[in-house]
Amino acid sequence: MRDVYVLGIGQTVFGKHTDLSVNDLGAAAGLAAVKDAEISPKEFQTAYCGAMHNIPVVGESILRRLGVDRIPIFNVENACASGSSAVHLLYRDIALGACEVGIALGVESLSAYARKFGKGLIGFEEDHEAKLALTMPSFFAMLCNRLMQERGATIEDICYASIKNHKAGISNPYSQYKKEVTVEEIMASPMIADPITVLQCCPQSDGAAAIILCSEDFYKKHNKKENRAPVRVAGSVISVSGAQDSSYDPLALKSLIDGAKAAYEMAGIGPEDLNVVELHDAFSGEELAAYEMLGLCKPGEGVTLARSGAAEMGGRCPVNPSGGLQSMGHPLGASGVRVVADIARQLWGEAGGYQVEGAQVGLAQMLGGVLSNIESPVVAGIQILVK
Amino acid sequence: MNNQIIFYPGTLDEKDGKFIQMGNKCKSCGKTSFPAVELCPFCCSDNGEKVPLSTVGTVFSFSVTRVPVGPYKPPIIGAYIDLPEGTRVFGQLQANEEELKTGMKVKVETGVLWTEKDGTEVLGYYYVPVETKHGGAE
Ligand SMILES: [Zn+2]
């Protein structure tokens, strides 16, 4: 396996962009990444585009606007891990020597989706449990109930990530929200699925993110950012769940635990080496469960870790300094690319108001999909970046 | 009589005028999966037989959704039900909110889940607490 480097990143502001199409959003993020990398898009040898609610040939449709043609372009759907999957496939192509440089895009317009299919909670199409009203919030509400029952989490603990991440998002120019929230405000907002209220859910968002990865040779020849320390994708794993029986506990999702272990092994580090993490906090409570599954603390101690302040700015390992999905917003297909780009930004020391000082090693994680008869969430994407 | 359809093909079989949940019991690994699909989800074996699922199980976890979802009006109580054969099934629970408890015993019932605009009745399964007597579908 060859080393893979980050050459450039780009993204749009996440939020409501009702006047911008999926193509507009994708092209803006792609162009920002190209400008950041200071190379011509004609250099790209392959491209991947992650999106969940897709327009046909979305990657080609976006990249033709940047003059990218006559190369293999692939469109990837893996729910909220669509962007992670796009990054992973590009990483793999370069690591295995199939190409030297390429771009991974992630894009989503939930405004466009709502115009087509309406608003409200939806289950996964063609899934039988979804037809019985199993939705993302109802699934994560069960996870929160497990946290309260098994880990002694209080409502304050369940609201913890929402409060922490909304606060962090204020200093991020790309985030959807610039507003702090309190436990009282969170619990006074409309209830979606007990105990999950609107202010514990990520917002509906439009946006796009892009990352340009390359081989070591290409990096040495083309990197023009002399002051930027080289940042490597040291581990990348897509981990899919197995069949579900009654022994499954969503607080211990095997695909995420094993996927994180595999990524640590690839990178030659352990969770204790992490300085910064960006993860899937679509629902506030799930962040506490993720601490355990990523090995940031011992199994069973996610609530304790939250209460210790270790995951806050200035703590041992800040989690979601960008504001996370809670405050950044969550354009589904874009988030998996955005979290990796955000970790690169942190390691380069270019995160401005939300910079984690001295960050050397970071992890990006996404989870996607809730289905029948398989341990949900269904797909975990994990990327580790090292300076 | 109104036209009736099953909410999802393969989840309920009709036997002697009654609808029952049928799963696949794998003869290779012994696991029961529901609904039956092409191969055993645990071991890929095609050596299985269709068996009725246990009608009584326990609530592993539940949640109460307070907003409408598709044809359902809130509150919608959803729960993972663990069956004695080790199968976990998601279903709605028709119960009073006060009596909801993890670990409570529930039994399966079948009936109309919702009615389409053209009058078609959509049949499915749901669970009710074992202790109390509930009527049919709403
Ligand atoms: Zn089997």
Short mmCIF file of C-alpha atoms and ligand atoms in Angstrom, two decimals:
data_model
loop_
_atom_site.label_atom_id
_atom_site.label_comp_id
_atom_site.label_asym_id
_atom_site.label_seq_id
_atom_site.Cartn_x
_atom_site.Cartn_y
_atom_site.Cartn_z
CA MET A 1 0.00 0.00 0.00
CA ARG A 2 1.29 3.46 -0.94
CA ASP A 3 0.97 6.55 1.24
CA VAL A 4 -1.92 8.84 0.32
CA TYR A 5 -1.78 12.60 0.93
CA VAL A 6 -4.38 15.35 1.13
CA LEU A 7 -3.63 17.99 -1.52
CA GLY A 8 -6.64 20.23 -1.11
CA ILE A 9 -10.10 20.61 0.42
CA GLY A 10 -13.18 22.69 -0.28
CA GLN A 11 -16.76 23.07 0.84
CA THR A 12 -19.78 25.31 0.69
CA VAL A 13 -21.37 26.85 3.74
CA PHE A 14 -23.88 24.26 5.01
CA GLY A 15 -27.45 25.43 5.42
CA LYS A 16 -30.54 26.30 3.41
CA HIS A 17 -29.56 26.99 -0.19
CA THR A 18 -32.98 26.88 -1.82
CA ASP A 19 -31.70 28.85 -4.82
CA LEU A 20 -28.77 26.49 -5.53
CA SER A 21 -29.03 23.13 -7.34
CA VAL A 22 -27.10 19.98 -6.48
CA ASN A 23 -24.85 20.85 -9.42
CA ASP A 24 -24.29 24.40 -8.15
CA LEU A 25 -23.35 23.14 -4.69
CA GLY A 26 -21.06 20.37 -5.96
CA ALA A 27 -19.30 22.65 -8.43
CA ALA A 28 -18.70 25.30 -5.74
CA ALA A 29 -17.10 22.76 -3.38
CA GLY A 30 -15.09 21.16 -6.21
CA LEU A 31 -13.82 24.53 -7.38
CA ALA A 32 -12.84 25.51 -3.84
CA ALA A 33 -10.83 22.28 -3.50
CA VAL A 34 -9.11 22.84 -6.86
CA LYS A 35 -8.15 26.37 -5.86
CA ASP A 36 -6.91 25.10 -2.50
CA ALA A 37 -4.80 22.39 -4.18
CA GLU A 38 -3.58 24.80 -6.85
CA ILE A 39 -3.74 22.22 -9.64
CA SER A 40 -5.72 21.98 -12.87
CA PRO A 41 -8.76 19.67 -12.72
CA LYS A 42 -7.35 18.10 -15.91
CA GLU A 43 -4.84 16.37 -13.61
CA PHE A 44 -7.56 14.21 -12.03
CA GLN A 45 -7.32 10.57 -13.03
CA THR A 46 -10.52 9.47 -11.30
CA ALA A 47 -13.40 10.90 -9.27
CA TYR A 48 -16.02 9.67 -6.82
CA CYS A 49 -19.16 11.47 -5.76
CA GLY A 50 -21.14 10.56 -2.64
CA ALA A 51 -24.81 11.52 -2.52
CA MET A 52 -27.82 9.87 -0.95
CA HIS A 53 -30.79 11.35 -2.82
CA ASN A 54 -29.16 11.48 -6.17
CA ILE A 55 -29.70 13.09 -9.51
CA PRO A 56 -28.51 10.72 -12.27
CA VAL A 57 -24.75 10.76 -13.04
CA VAL A 58 -24.34 13.43 -10.38
CA GLY A 59 -20.51 13.33 -10.36
CA GLU A 60 -20.23 13.79 -14.13
CA SER A 61 -22.92 16.46 -14.01
CA ILE A 62 -20.94 18.46 -11.44
CA LEU A 63 -17.42 17.88 -12.71
CA ARG A 64 -18.14 18.81 -16.35
CA ARG A 65 -18.52 22.34 -14.97
CA LEU A 66 -14.85 22.19 -13.93
CA GLY A 67 -13.69 20.76 -17.26
CA VAL A 68 -13.23 17.26 -15.86
CA ASP A 69 -13.94 14.71 -18.58
CA ARG A 70 -12.68 11.47 -20.14
CA ILE A 71 -11.80 9.90 -16.80
CA PRO A 72 -13.66 7.23 -14.82
CA ILE A 73 -16.23 8.91 -12.52
CA PHE A 74 -18.28 6.90 -10.03
CA ASN A 75 -21.36 7.84 -8.01
CA VAL A 76 -21.61 6.29 -4.57
CA GLU A 77 -24.59 5.90 -2.27
CA ASN A 78 -24.18 4.54 1.29
CA ALA A 79 -26.68 6.67 3.28
CA CYS A 80 -24.89 9.08 5.66
CA ALA A 81 -21.63 7.24 4.88
CA SER A 82 -21.90 8.02 1.14
CA GLY A 83 -19.19 10.68 1.36
CA SER A 84 -16.98 8.44 3.55
CA SER A 85 -17.33 5.76 0.87
CA ALA A 86 -16.32 8.19 -1.90
CA VAL A 87 -13.21 9.18 0.09
CA HIS A 88 -12.43 5.55 0.84
CA LEU A 89 -12.63 4.44 -2.79
CA LEU A 90 -10.39 7.28 -3.94
CA TYR A 91 -7.94 6.49 -1.12
CA ARG A 92 -7.93 2.83 -2.19
CA ASP A 93 -7.28 3.65 -5.85
CA ILE A 94 -4.25 5.74 -4.94
CA ALA A 95 -2.96 3.43 -2.17
CA LEU A 96 -3.10 0.43 -4.52
CA GLY A 97 -1.38 2.33 -7.32
CA ALA A 98 -4.32 2.49 -9.71
CA CYS A 99 -3.95 6.26 -10.03
CA GLU A 100 -1.93 9.21 -8.74
CA VAL A 101 -4.54 11.87 -8.02
CA GLY A 102 -8.29 12.26 -7.88
CA ILE A 103 -11.19 14.07 -6.23
CA ALA A 104 -13.88 12.83 -3.86
CA LEU A 105 -17.05 14.92 -3.72
CA GLY A 106 -20.03 14.73 -1.41
CA VAL A 107 -23.21 16.62 -2.14
CA GLU A 108 -26.83 16.86 -1.03
CA SER A 109 -29.71 19.24 -1.36
CA LEU A 110 -32.42 18.33 1.12
CA SER A 111 -34.31 21.42 -0.07
CA ALA A 112 -34.48 19.84 -3.54
CA TYR A 113 -35.47 16.52 -1.97
CA ALA A 114 -38.26 18.13 0.06
CA ARG A 115 -39.59 19.87 -3.07
CA LYS A 116 -39.87 16.46 -4.76
CA PHE A 117 -40.99 14.22 -1.91
CA GLY A 118 -42.33 16.53 0.81
CA LYS A 119 -41.19 17.00 4.39
CA GLY A 120 -41.48 14.87 7.49
CA LEU A 121 -39.87 11.72 8.84
CA ILE A 122 -39.27 9.01 6.30
CA GLY A 123 -38.17 5.42 6.54
CA PHE A 124 -35.89 3.64 4.14
CA GLU A 125 -37.68 2.72 0.92
CA GLU A 126 -38.55 -0.98 0.39
CA ASP A 127 -37.66 -1.87 3.99
CA HIS A 128 -40.40 -3.72 5.84
CA GLU A 129 -39.66 -2.26 9.27
CA ALA A 130 -39.65 1.23 7.75
CA LYS A 131 -43.24 0.54 6.71
CA LEU A 132 -43.97 0.05 10.43
CA ALA A 133 -42.57 3.55 11.13
CA LEU A 134 -38.98 2.64 11.99
CA THR A 135 -37.16 5.91 11.21
CA MET A 136 -33.74 7.32 12.08
CA PRO A 137 -35.18 9.28 15.06
CA SER A 138 -37.15 6.29 16.37
CA PHE A 139 -34.03 4.12 16.14
CA PHE A 140 -31.81 6.67 17.88
CA ALA A 141 -34.51 7.31 20.49
CA MET A 142 -34.21 3.62 21.39
CA LEU A 143 -30.43 4.08 21.58
CA CYS A 144 -30.94 7.07 23.94
CA ASN A 145 -33.28 4.98 26.05
CA ARG A 146 -30.56 2.30 26.24
CA LEU A 147 -28.05 4.99 27.33
CA MET A 148 -30.36 6.08 30.13
CA GLN A 149 -31.13 2.55 31.21
CA GLU A 150 -27.68 0.95 30.89
CA ARG A 151 -25.34 3.90 31.44
CA GLY A 152 -27.36 6.03 33.83
CA ALA A 153 -27.49 8.92 31.34
CA THR A 154 -29.68 11.84 32.43
CA ILE A 155 -31.53 14.21 30.10
CA GLU A 156 -28.61 16.62 30.62
CA ASP A 157 -26.22 13.92 29.36
CA ILE A 158 -28.44 13.22 26.35
CA CYS A 159 -28.39 16.98 25.53
CA TYR A 160 -24.62 17.24 26.11
CA ALA A 161 -23.42 16.91 22.51
CA SER A 162 -26.06 19.32 21.23
CA ILE A 163 -24.96 21.98 23.74
CA LYS A 164 -21.22 21.39 23.21
CA ASN A 165 -21.45 21.26 19.42
CA HIS A 166 -23.78 24.25 19.00
CA LYS A 167 -21.28 26.24 21.06
CA ALA A 168 -18.37 25.03 18.90
CA GLY A 169 -20.18 25.82 15.65
CA ILE A 170 -20.35 29.54 16.42
CA SER A 171 -16.72 30.03 15.37
CA ASN A 172 -17.02 27.95 12.17
CA PRO A 173 -17.70 30.10 9.10
CA TYR A 174 -19.16 27.07 7.24
CA SER A 175 -21.72 26.06 9.88
CA GLN A 176 -25.49 26.28 9.50
CA TYR A 177 -26.14 27.54 13.04
CA LYS A 178 -24.35 30.24 15.00
CA LYS A 179 -26.30 29.90 18.20
CA GLU A 180 -25.79 28.36 21.62
CA VAL A 181 -28.54 26.26 23.18
CA THR A 182 -29.36 25.31 26.77
CA VAL A 183 -30.88 22.14 28.20
CA GLU A 184 -34.07 24.12 28.85
CA GLU A 185 -34.29 25.32 25.24
CA ILE A 186 -33.51 21.85 23.90
CA MET A 187 -36.19 20.18 25.99
CA ALA A 188 -38.72 22.94 25.25
CA SER A 189 -38.32 22.39 21.49
CA PRO A 190 -40.86 20.03 19.88
CA MET A 191 -40.55 16.35 20.80
CA ILE A 192 -39.78 14.09 17.83
CA ALA A 193 -39.31 10.70 19.50
CA ASP A 194 -38.86 10.60 23.30
CA PRO A 195 -36.35 11.78 24.51
CA ILE A 196 -35.18 13.28 21.21
CA THR A 197 -36.39 16.84 20.58
CA VAL A 198 -35.85 18.99 17.49
CA LEU A 199 -32.77 20.62 19.06
CA GLN A 200 -31.14 17.20 19.57
CA CYS A 201 -31.46 16.48 15.83
CA CYS A 202 -29.16 17.68 13.09
CA PRO A 203 -30.92 20.16 10.80
CA GLN A 204 -32.03 19.56 7.22
CA SER A 205 -29.17 20.94 5.15
CA ASP A 206 -27.93 21.65 1.66
CA GLY A 207 -24.24 21.66 0.91
CA ALA A 208 -21.22 20.01 -0.62
CA ALA A 209 -17.64 19.16 0.28
CA ALA A 210 -14.65 17.99 -1.73
CA ILE A 211 -11.20 16.58 -1.07
CA ILE A 212 -8.28 15.99 -3.44
CA LEU A 213 -6.03 13.04 -2.58
CA CYS A 214 -2.78 12.04 -4.26
CA SER A 215 0.25 9.76 -4.10
CA GLU A 216 3.51 10.77 -2.45
CA ASP A 217 5.18 11.34 -5.84
CA PHE A 218 2.38 13.55 -7.04
CA TYR A 219 2.36 15.42 -3.73
CA LYS A 220 6.09 16.16 -3.95
CA LYS A 221 5.74 17.42 -7.51
CA HIS A 222 2.55 19.46 -7.15
CA ASN A 223 2.14 20.65 -3.58
CA LYS A 224 2.62 24.42 -3.62
CA LYS A 225 1.65 25.05 0.00
CA GLU A 226 5.17 25.11 1.42
CA ASN A 227 4.00 26.10 4.88
CA ARG A 228 1.46 23.33 5.13
CA ALA A 229 2.71 20.18 6.86
CA PRO A 230 2.02 17.05 4.78
CA VAL A 231 -1.12 15.26 5.99
CA ARG A 232 -1.61 11.59 5.18
CA VAL A 233 -4.72 9.41 5.15
CA ALA A 234 -3.17 6.76 7.38
CA GLY A 235 -6.22 4.53 7.72
CA SER A 236 -9.52 4.20 5.89
CA VAL A 237 -12.22 1.59 6.52
CA ILE A 238 -15.80 1.03 5.40
CA SER A 239 -17.41 -1.48 7.73
CA VAL A 240 -20.86 -2.98 7.10
CA SER A 241 -22.98 -4.64 9.78
CA GLY A 242 -24.00 -8.28 10.06
CA ALA A 243 -27.34 -10.01 10.50
CA GLN A 244 -29.18 -8.98 13.65
CA ASP A 245 -30.48 -11.28 16.35
CA SER A 246 -31.66 -10.61 19.89
CA SER A 247 -28.09 -10.44 21.25
CA TYR A 248 -27.46 -7.10 19.50
CA ASP A 249 -27.04 -3.96 21.60
CA PRO A 250 -26.94 -0.69 19.61
CA LEU A 251 -24.55 0.66 22.28
CA ALA A 252 -21.99 -1.84 20.96
CA LEU A 253 -22.24 -1.78 17.17
CA LYS A 254 -19.74 -4.41 16.03
CA SER A 255 -19.18 -2.86 12.60
CA LEU A 256 -18.12 0.44 14.19
CA ILE A 257 -16.00 -1.12 16.94
CA ASP A 258 -14.22 -3.47 14.54
CA GLY A 259 -13.98 -0.81 11.82
CA ALA A 260 -12.31 1.62 14.23
CA LYS A 261 -9.89 -1.09 15.40
CA ALA A 262 -8.99 -1.91 11.80
CA ALA A 263 -8.42 1.78 11.03
CA TYR A 264 -6.20 2.21 14.13
CA GLU A 265 -4.20 -0.83 13.08
CA MET A 266 -3.73 0.49 9.52
CA ALA A 267 -2.58 3.83 10.90
CA GLY A 268 -0.33 2.25 13.52
CA ILE A 269 -1.89 4.30 16.31
CA GLY A 270 -4.36 3.81 19.12
CA PRO A 271 -7.36 5.89 20.20
CA GLU A 272 -5.19 7.42 22.96
CA ASP A 273 -3.11 9.08 20.22
CA LEU A 274 -6.06 11.04 18.79
CA ASN A 275 -6.04 14.82 19.22
CA VAL A 276 -9.29 15.57 17.41
CA VAL A 277 -12.38 13.67 16.20
CA GLU A 278 -15.23 14.62 13.86
CA LEU A 279 -18.14 12.18 14.07
CA HIS A 280 -21.77 11.50 13.15
CA ASP A 281 -23.80 13.32 15.83
CA ALA A 282 -27.05 13.31 13.86
CA PHE A 283 -28.77 12.86 17.24
CA SER A 284 -27.15 14.36 20.34
CA GLY A 285 -27.18 11.17 22.45
CA GLU A 286 -25.39 9.01 19.90
CA GLU A 287 -22.13 10.93 20.38
CA LEU A 288 -21.81 9.46 23.89
CA ALA A 289 -22.23 5.94 22.56
CA ALA A 290 -19.65 6.65 19.84
CA TYR A 291 -17.02 7.62 22.46
CA GLU A 292 -17.14 4.02 23.68
CA MET A 293 -17.24 2.36 20.28
CA LEU A 294 -14.31 4.41 18.95
CA GLY A 295 -12.30 3.50 22.05
CA LEU A 296 -12.03 7.09 23.36
CA CYS A 297 -12.97 5.54 26.70
CA LYS A 298 -13.63 2.05 28.05
CA PRO A 299 -16.91 0.33 27.11
CA GLY A 300 -19.60 1.60 29.48
CA GLU A 301 -17.88 4.93 30.19
CA GLY A 302 -19.26 7.18 27.43
CA VAL A 303 -21.36 9.21 29.85
CA THR A 304 -18.42 9.51 32.25
CA LEU A 305 -16.20 10.78 29.41
CA ALA A 306 -18.79 13.40 28.46
CA ARG A 307 -19.05 14.60 32.06
CA SER A 308 -15.22 14.82 32.33
CA GLY A 309 -15.00 17.49 29.62
CA ALA A 310 -12.36 15.49 27.72
CA ALA A 311 -14.31 15.88 24.43
CA GLU A 312 -14.57 19.68 24.68
CA MET A 313 -12.27 22.35 23.26
CA GLY A 314 -9.23 22.36 25.54
CA GLY A 315 -9.98 18.79 26.65
CA ARG A 316 -7.91 15.66 26.00
CA CYS A 317 -9.51 14.99 22.60
CA PRO A 318 -12.03 17.55 21.33
CA VAL A 319 -14.91 15.90 19.46
CA ASN A 320 -16.75 17.83 16.74
CA PRO A 321 -14.92 21.16 17.17
CA SER A 322 -16.50 22.15 13.82
CA GLY A 323 -19.91 22.09 15.48
CA GLY A 324 -20.63 18.58 14.23
CA LEU A 325 -23.80 17.69 12.38
CA GLN A 326 -25.75 19.37 15.18
CA SER A 327 -24.49 22.84 14.33
CA MET A 328 -22.56 22.44 11.05
CA GLY A 329 -25.60 20.87 9.44
CA HIS A 330 -25.88 17.54 7.67
CA PRO A 331 -26.21 17.50 3.89
CA LEU A 332 -26.27 13.70 3.99
CA GLY A 333 -23.93 12.76 1.15
CA ALA A 334 -21.57 15.67 1.86
CA SER A 335 -20.90 15.02 5.54
CA GLY A 336 -18.61 12.01 5.05
CA VAL A 337 -16.30 14.13 2.89
CA ARG A 338 -16.67 17.18 5.13
CA VAL A 339 -15.49 15.38 8.29
CA VAL A 340 -12.29 14.20 6.56
CA ALA A 341 -11.68 17.70 5.13
CA ASP A 342 -12.22 19.16 8.60
CA ILE A 343 -9.62 16.82 10.14
CA ALA A 344 -7.13 17.85 7.40
CA ARG A 345 -7.88 21.50 8.18
CA GLN A 346 -7.20 20.84 11.88
CA LEU A 347 -3.88 19.07 11.22
CA TRP A 348 -2.79 21.88 8.88
CA GLY A 349 -3.59 24.34 11.67
CA GLU A 350 -6.01 26.22 9.41
CA ALA A 351 -9.24 25.80 11.41
CA GLY A 352 -9.22 29.38 12.70
CA GLY A 353 -11.64 29.94 15.56
CA TYR A 354 -12.23 26.23 16.08
CA GLN A 355 -8.59 25.14 15.82
CA VAL A 356 -7.49 22.37 18.20
CA GLU A 357 -4.00 23.54 19.11
CA GLY A 358 -1.19 21.23 18.08
CA ALA A 359 -3.40 18.54 16.54
CA GLN A 360 -1.25 15.82 14.95
CA VAL A 361 -3.64 12.89 14.59
CA GLY A 362 -7.38 12.97 13.91
CA LEU A 363 -10.26 10.64 13.14
CA ALA A 364 -13.35 11.15 10.99
CA GLN A 365 -16.37 8.89 11.39
CA MET A 366 -19.81 8.50 9.81
CA LEU A 367 -22.66 6.07 10.31
CA GLY A 368 -25.47 5.44 7.87
CA GLY A 369 -28.70 3.59 7.31
CA VAL A 370 -31.28 1.80 9.44
CA LEU A 371 -32.66 -1.44 8.01
CA SER A 372 -34.53 -4.59 9.06
CA ASN A 373 -32.69 -7.67 10.31
CA ILE A 374 -29.25 -6.14 10.19
CA GLU A 375 -27.45 -4.45 13.06
CA SER A 376 -28.20 -0.75 12.56
CA PRO A 377 -26.78 1.72 11.68
CA VAL A 378 -25.74 -0.34 8.70
CA VAL A 379 -22.54 1.30 7.41
CA ALA A 380 -19.65 2.78 9.36
CA GLY A 381 -16.98 4.87 7.63
CA ILE A 382 -13.72 5.65 9.46
CA GLN A 383 -10.75 7.67 8.25
CA ILE A 384 -7.62 8.49 10.26
CA LEU A 385 -5.36 11.36 9.22
CA VAL A 386 -1.83 11.88 10.49
CA LYS A 387 0.50 14.87 10.18
CA MET B 1 -65.85 -6.37 1.77
CA ASN B 2 -63.00 -3.98 1.15
CA ASN B 3 -59.97 -5.02 -0.81
CA GLN B 4 -57.20 -6.15 1.55
CA ILE B 5 -53.45 -6.29 1.02
CA ILE B 6 -50.51 -7.17 3.27
CA PHE B 7 -48.25 -4.24 4.20
CA TYR B 8 -45.13 -6.05 3.02
CA PRO B 9 -45.16 -9.26 0.97
CA GLY B 10 -43.73 -12.28 2.75
CA THR B 11 -44.25 -11.04 6.31
CA LEU B 12 -47.62 -12.74 6.89
CA ASP B 13 -49.02 -16.02 5.60
CA GLU B 14 -52.71 -16.84 5.61
CA LYS B 15 -53.60 -20.12 7.29
CA ASP B 16 -57.18 -21.24 8.00
CA GLY B 17 -58.43 -17.69 7.59
CA LYS B 18 -55.85 -16.29 10.03
CA PHE B 19 -52.70 -14.33 9.34
CA ILE B 20 -49.48 -15.48 10.98
CA GLN B 21 -45.87 -14.32 10.93
CA MET B 22 -43.73 -16.92 9.17
CA GLY B 23 -39.97 -16.98 9.54
CA ASN B 24 -37.19 -19.16 8.18
CA LYS B 25 -35.60 -21.68 10.53
CA CYS B 26 -32.16 -22.55 9.20
CA LYS B 27 -31.24 -26.22 9.51
CA SER B 28 -27.55 -25.42 9.08
CA CYS B 29 -26.99 -22.81 11.84
CA GLY B 30 -30.26 -23.13 13.73
CA LYS B 31 -31.15 -19.41 13.57
CA THR B 32 -34.64 -18.18 12.80
CA SER B 33 -34.91 -15.08 10.62
CA PHE B 34 -37.94 -12.98 9.75
CA PRO B 35 -39.22 -12.47 7.17
CA ALA B 36 -37.85 -15.41 5.18
CA VAL B 37 -35.47 -14.25 2.46
CA GLU B 38 -33.50 -16.04 -0.27
CA LEU B 39 -30.81 -17.52 1.99
CA CYS B 40 -30.19 -17.63 5.74
CA PRO B 41 -28.88 -14.11 6.64
CA PHE B 42 -26.54 -15.65 9.23
CA CYS B 43 -24.87 -18.47 7.26
CA CYS B 44 -26.11 -18.26 3.62
CA SER B 45 -27.60 -21.76 3.77
CA ASP B 46 -30.64 -22.56 1.62
CA ASN B 47 -31.47 -25.47 3.88
CA GLY B 48 -34.29 -24.01 5.92
CA GLU B 49 -37.97 -24.40 6.55
CA LYS B 50 -40.77 -21.91 7.00
CA VAL B 51 -41.95 -21.87 10.59
CA PRO B 52 -44.45 -19.71 12.47
CA LEU B 53 -42.74 -17.21 14.78
CA SER B 54 -43.36 -17.32 18.52
CA THR B 55 -46.36 -15.16 19.32
CA VAL B 56 -45.04 -13.87 22.66
CA GLY B 57 -41.81 -11.91 23.14
CA THR B 58 -40.17 -9.28 25.34
CA VAL B 59 -39.53 -5.60 24.62
CA PHE B 60 -35.78 -4.99 24.13
CA SER B 61 -36.18 -1.23 23.66
CA PHE B 62 -38.92 1.14 22.57
CA SER B 63 -39.49 4.72 21.51
CA VAL B 64 -42.52 6.96 21.17
CA THR B 65 -42.61 9.07 18.02
CA ARG B 66 -44.57 12.32 18.42
CA VAL B 67 -44.87 13.29 14.77
CA PRO B 68 -46.72 11.57 11.92
CA VAL B 69 -44.83 8.93 9.92
CA GLY B 70 -46.41 7.95 6.59
CA PRO B 71 -49.96 6.80 7.31
CA TYR B 72 -49.46 6.64 11.10
CA LYS B 73 -50.60 9.34 13.52
CA PRO B 74 -48.72 10.08 16.74
CA PRO B 75 -48.06 8.84 19.30
CA ILE B 76 -46.42 5.94 17.48
CA ILE B 77 -44.89 3.39 19.84
CA GLY B 78 -42.16 1.42 18.08
CA ALA B 79 -40.29 -1.42 19.74
CA TYR B 80 -37.74 -4.11 19.11
CA ILE B 81 -39.30 -7.36 20.33
CA ASP B 82 -37.05 -10.30 21.20
CA LEU B 83 -38.57 -13.73 20.61
CA PRO B 84 -37.60 -16.91 22.49
CA GLU B 85 -36.00 -18.34 19.32
CA GLY B 86 -33.49 -15.43 19.37
CA THR B 87 -35.12 -13.42 16.57
CA ARG B 88 -35.54 -9.66 16.96
CA VAL B 89 -38.55 -8.09 15.26
CA PHE B 90 -39.45 -4.40 15.03
CA GLY B 91 -43.13 -3.62 15.39
CA GLN B 92 -45.56 -1.10 16.75
CA LEU B 93 -46.91 -1.54 20.23
CA GLN B 94 -50.54 -0.79 20.99
CA ALA B 95 -50.43 0.03 24.68
CA ASN B 96 -50.94 2.83 27.15
CA GLU B 97 -47.81 4.91 27.42
CA GLU B 98 -47.80 4.57 31.22
CA GLU B 99 -47.48 0.81 31.02
CA LEU B 100 -44.49 0.83 28.63
CA LYS B 101 -41.44 -0.88 30.09
CA THR B 102 -38.30 -2.48 28.75
CA GLY B 103 -38.56 -6.21 29.28
CA MET B 104 -42.36 -6.26 29.27
CA LYS B 105 -44.04 -9.29 27.73
CA VAL B 106 -46.01 -8.64 24.56
CA LYS B 107 -47.90 -10.80 22.10
CA VAL B 108 -48.43 -10.37 18.40
CA GLU B 109 -51.75 -9.54 16.81
CA THR B 110 -52.65 -8.95 13.20
CA GLY B 111 -55.12 -6.50 11.75
CA VAL B 112 -55.57 -3.40 9.64
CA LEU B 113 -52.59 -1.03 9.99
CA TRP B 114 -54.07 1.70 7.82
CA THR B 115 -56.68 2.22 5.11
CA GLU B 116 -55.72 3.67 1.73
CA LYS B 117 -57.74 6.48 0.17
CA ASP B 118 -59.43 4.01 -2.21
CA GLY B 119 -60.63 1.96 0.76
CA THR B 120 -57.96 -0.74 0.49
CA GLU B 121 -57.20 -2.11 3.94
CA VAL B 122 -53.51 -2.70 4.62
CA LEU B 123 -52.95 -5.63 6.95
CA GLY B 124 -49.97 -6.15 9.18
CA TYR B 125 -48.80 -7.13 12.62
CA TYR B 126 -48.43 -5.22 15.87
CA TYR B 127 -47.88 -6.11 19.49
CA VAL B 128 -50.01 -5.69 22.62
CA PRO B 129 -49.12 -6.21 26.28
CA VAL B 130 -49.80 -9.78 27.43
CA GLU B 131 -51.46 -8.68 30.67
CA THR B 132 -54.19 -6.46 29.24
CA LYS B 133 -56.88 -7.32 26.74
CA HIS B 134 -56.97 -5.03 23.72
CA GLY B 135 -59.45 -5.13 20.90
CA GLY B 136 -58.48 -5.41 17.25
CA ALA B 137 -56.84 -2.78 15.15
CA GLU B 138 -57.64 0.88 15.30
ZN ZN C 1 -28.14 -20.32 8.83
#
